[in-house]
Short mmCIF file of C-alpha atoms in Angstrom, two decimals:
data_model
loop_
_atom_site.label_atom_id
_atom_site.label_comp_id
_atom_site.label_asym_id
_atom_site.label_seq_id
_atom_site.Cartn_x
_atom_site.Cartn_y
_atom_site.Cartn_z
CA MET A 1 57.99 144.91 71.87
CA GLU A 2 60.72 145.02 69.24
CA GLU A 3 61.07 141.23 69.43
CA GLN A 4 57.35 140.87 68.67
CA LYS A 5 57.79 143.01 65.54
CA ARG A 6 60.65 140.80 64.34
CA THR A 7 58.57 137.68 64.95
CA LYS A 8 55.60 139.07 63.02
CA LYS A 9 57.79 140.05 60.06
CA ASN A 10 59.43 136.63 59.77
CA LYS A 11 56.54 134.24 60.39
CA SER A 12 57.30 131.98 57.42
CA ASN A 13 59.60 128.98 57.65
CA LYS A 14 61.50 130.08 54.55
CA PRO A 15 65.27 130.26 54.91
CA ALA A 16 66.83 133.65 54.40
CA VAL A 17 68.17 133.85 50.85
CA ARG A 18 71.87 134.63 50.85
CA ILE A 19 73.94 134.49 47.68
CA ASP A 20 77.54 133.33 48.02
CA THR A 21 77.94 132.18 44.41
CA LEU A 22 76.36 133.50 41.22
CA ILE A 23 76.35 131.68 37.89
CA GLY A 24 75.64 134.41 35.34
CA GLN A 25 73.13 134.35 32.53
CA GLN A 26 75.75 133.88 29.79
CA THR A 27 77.51 131.05 31.67
CA HIS A 28 77.22 127.38 30.64
CA ILE A 29 78.69 124.75 32.96
CA LYS A 30 79.09 121.04 32.22
CA GLY A 31 79.88 118.99 35.31
CA ASP A 32 78.71 118.42 38.86
CA ILE A 33 78.64 121.28 41.36
CA GLU A 34 79.05 121.04 45.14
CA PHE A 35 78.42 124.12 47.25
CA SER A 36 77.45 125.39 50.66
CA GLY A 37 75.66 128.62 51.49
CA GLY A 38 73.67 130.28 48.73
CA LEU A 39 73.91 129.55 45.01
CA ARG A 40 72.01 131.58 42.39
CA VAL A 41 71.84 130.19 38.87
CA ASP A 42 70.95 132.55 36.01
CA GLY A 43 72.84 130.47 33.42
CA ASN A 44 72.77 126.83 32.30
CA ILE A 45 74.17 123.80 34.14
CA THR A 46 74.43 120.26 32.81
CA GLY A 47 75.33 118.13 35.81
CA ASN A 48 74.19 117.30 39.32
CA ILE A 49 74.05 119.93 42.06
CA ASN A 50 74.75 118.96 45.67
CA ALA A 51 74.81 121.04 48.82
CA ILE A 52 77.49 119.82 51.20
CA ASN A 53 77.79 120.14 54.97
CA ASP A 54 75.19 122.90 55.29
CA ILE A 55 71.54 122.21 56.10
CA ASP A 56 70.79 125.91 55.49
CA SER A 57 72.08 125.94 51.88
CA VAL A 58 69.75 127.53 49.35
CA LEU A 59 69.65 127.14 45.57
CA THR A 60 67.90 129.91 43.62
CA LEU A 61 67.19 129.14 39.97
CA SER A 62 66.05 132.26 38.11
CA GLU A 63 63.60 132.41 35.23
CA GLN A 64 66.52 132.53 32.75
CA GLY A 65 68.36 129.61 34.38
CA SER A 66 68.20 125.91 33.58
CA ILE A 67 69.62 122.76 35.18
CA THR A 68 69.86 119.33 33.57
CA GLY A 69 70.71 116.85 36.30
CA ASP A 70 69.64 115.84 39.80
CA ILE A 71 69.46 118.49 42.50
CA ARG A 72 70.12 117.62 46.16
CA VAL A 73 69.83 120.85 48.14
CA PRO A 74 68.07 121.37 51.49
CA ASN A 75 66.18 124.51 50.38
CA MET A 76 65.45 125.83 46.91
CA ILE A 77 63.56 128.46 45.00
CA ILE A 78 62.93 127.41 41.41
CA ASN A 79 61.67 129.81 38.76
CA GLY A 80 63.50 128.29 35.77
CA THR A 81 63.67 124.89 34.09
CA THR A 82 65.02 121.66 35.60
CA LYS A 83 65.36 118.27 33.94
CA GLY A 84 66.08 115.68 36.59
CA ASN A 85 64.93 114.70 40.05
CA VAL A 86 64.81 117.25 42.86
CA TYR A 87 65.51 116.26 46.49
CA ALA A 88 65.00 118.68 49.40
CA VAL A 89 65.06 118.09 53.16
CA GLY A 90 63.78 121.61 53.83
CA HIS A 91 61.67 123.97 51.74
CA VAL A 92 60.95 123.86 47.99
CA GLU A 93 59.37 126.90 46.40
CA LEU A 94 58.18 126.58 42.81
CA ALA A 95 57.59 130.08 41.45
CA ASP A 96 55.24 130.92 38.59
CA LYS A 97 57.75 130.26 35.77
CA ALA A 98 59.12 126.99 37.25
CA LYS A 99 59.18 123.96 34.96
CA VAL A 100 60.33 120.71 36.56
CA LYS A 101 60.72 117.61 34.39
CA GLY A 102 61.33 114.91 36.97
CA ASN A 103 60.21 113.82 40.41
CA VAL A 104 60.21 116.21 43.36
CA TYR A 105 61.02 114.65 46.76
CA TYR A 106 60.21 117.18 49.47
CA ARG A 107 59.15 117.80 53.05
CA LEU A 108 57.68 121.28 52.59
CA LEU A 109 56.41 122.43 49.18
CA GLU A 110 55.11 125.79 48.02
CA MET A 111 53.75 126.08 44.47
CA THR A 112 52.65 129.29 42.80
CA VAL A 113 49.96 129.33 40.12
CA GLY A 114 51.67 128.83 36.77
CA SER A 115 54.44 126.48 37.94
CA GLU A 116 54.49 123.01 36.43
CA VAL A 117 55.84 119.62 37.43
CA ASN A 118 56.03 116.84 34.86
CA GLY A 119 56.77 114.02 37.23
CA GLN A 120 55.66 112.94 40.68
CA LEU A 121 55.40 115.05 43.81
CA ILE A 122 56.55 112.76 46.61
CA ARG A 123 56.22 114.02 50.17
CA MET A 124 58.78 112.47 52.46
CA SER A 125 58.48 112.08 56.20
CA ALA A 126 61.26 112.30 58.77
CA ASP A 127 61.53 108.49 58.59
CA ASP A 128 62.54 108.66 54.91
CA ASP A 129 65.94 110.26 55.54
CA GLY A 130 67.69 107.81 53.19
CA THR A 131 65.95 109.20 50.11
CA LEU A 132 66.52 112.81 51.06
CA ASP A 133 70.06 112.28 52.32
CA LEU A 134 72.22 114.99 50.83
CA ALA A 135 75.31 112.83 50.99
CA HIS A 136 76.30 111.14 47.77
CA ASN A 137 78.64 108.39 46.68
CA ILE A 138 82.29 109.36 46.65
CA ILE A 139 84.34 107.89 43.86
CA ASP A 140 87.63 106.32 44.86
CA GLU A 141 89.99 108.19 42.56
CA SER A 142 92.69 105.54 42.92
CA LYS A 143 90.42 103.16 41.02
CA ALA A 144 89.23 105.72 38.50
CA PHE A 145 89.39 104.97 34.81
CA GLN A 146 92.36 106.61 33.16
CA LEU A 147 92.92 107.39 29.51
CA GLU A 148 96.37 107.07 28.03
CA GLN A 149 97.42 108.67 24.81
CA LYS A 150 99.71 106.58 22.64
CA ALA A 151 102.34 108.32 20.58
CA ASN A 152 102.27 107.55 16.85
CA SER A 153 105.39 105.64 15.83
#
């Protein structure tokens, strides 16, 4: 009986939202971010966001938050502004204040009245794993460009 109650309460396929990392409202980050678990963004990020080694990772972008860059996270709840493409192998929820400027590649999409997408909504099937692959190119640091400062003579 108790198991039936639990099943009725959690009928949706939404992942449980857990916050491991919080980027506060007054925080501005420039650079790429890699995370696993739950990431909540109330501030501003300029750079790509990638979830690594965790198919249950969740990105939550609050109404005050903004991201400029591509997002590759399995599950996300967007209620702020994004400028860049969004890739999700799981669930994408666009809340009523969500503003996406870029394409959304998804398997499962939930849009609330008031959300907007200025780009294409592209539903991907299980056969399109290459596009939704969360892995990204790793730069060989031994071949990385290096700057040298010359002393004035």
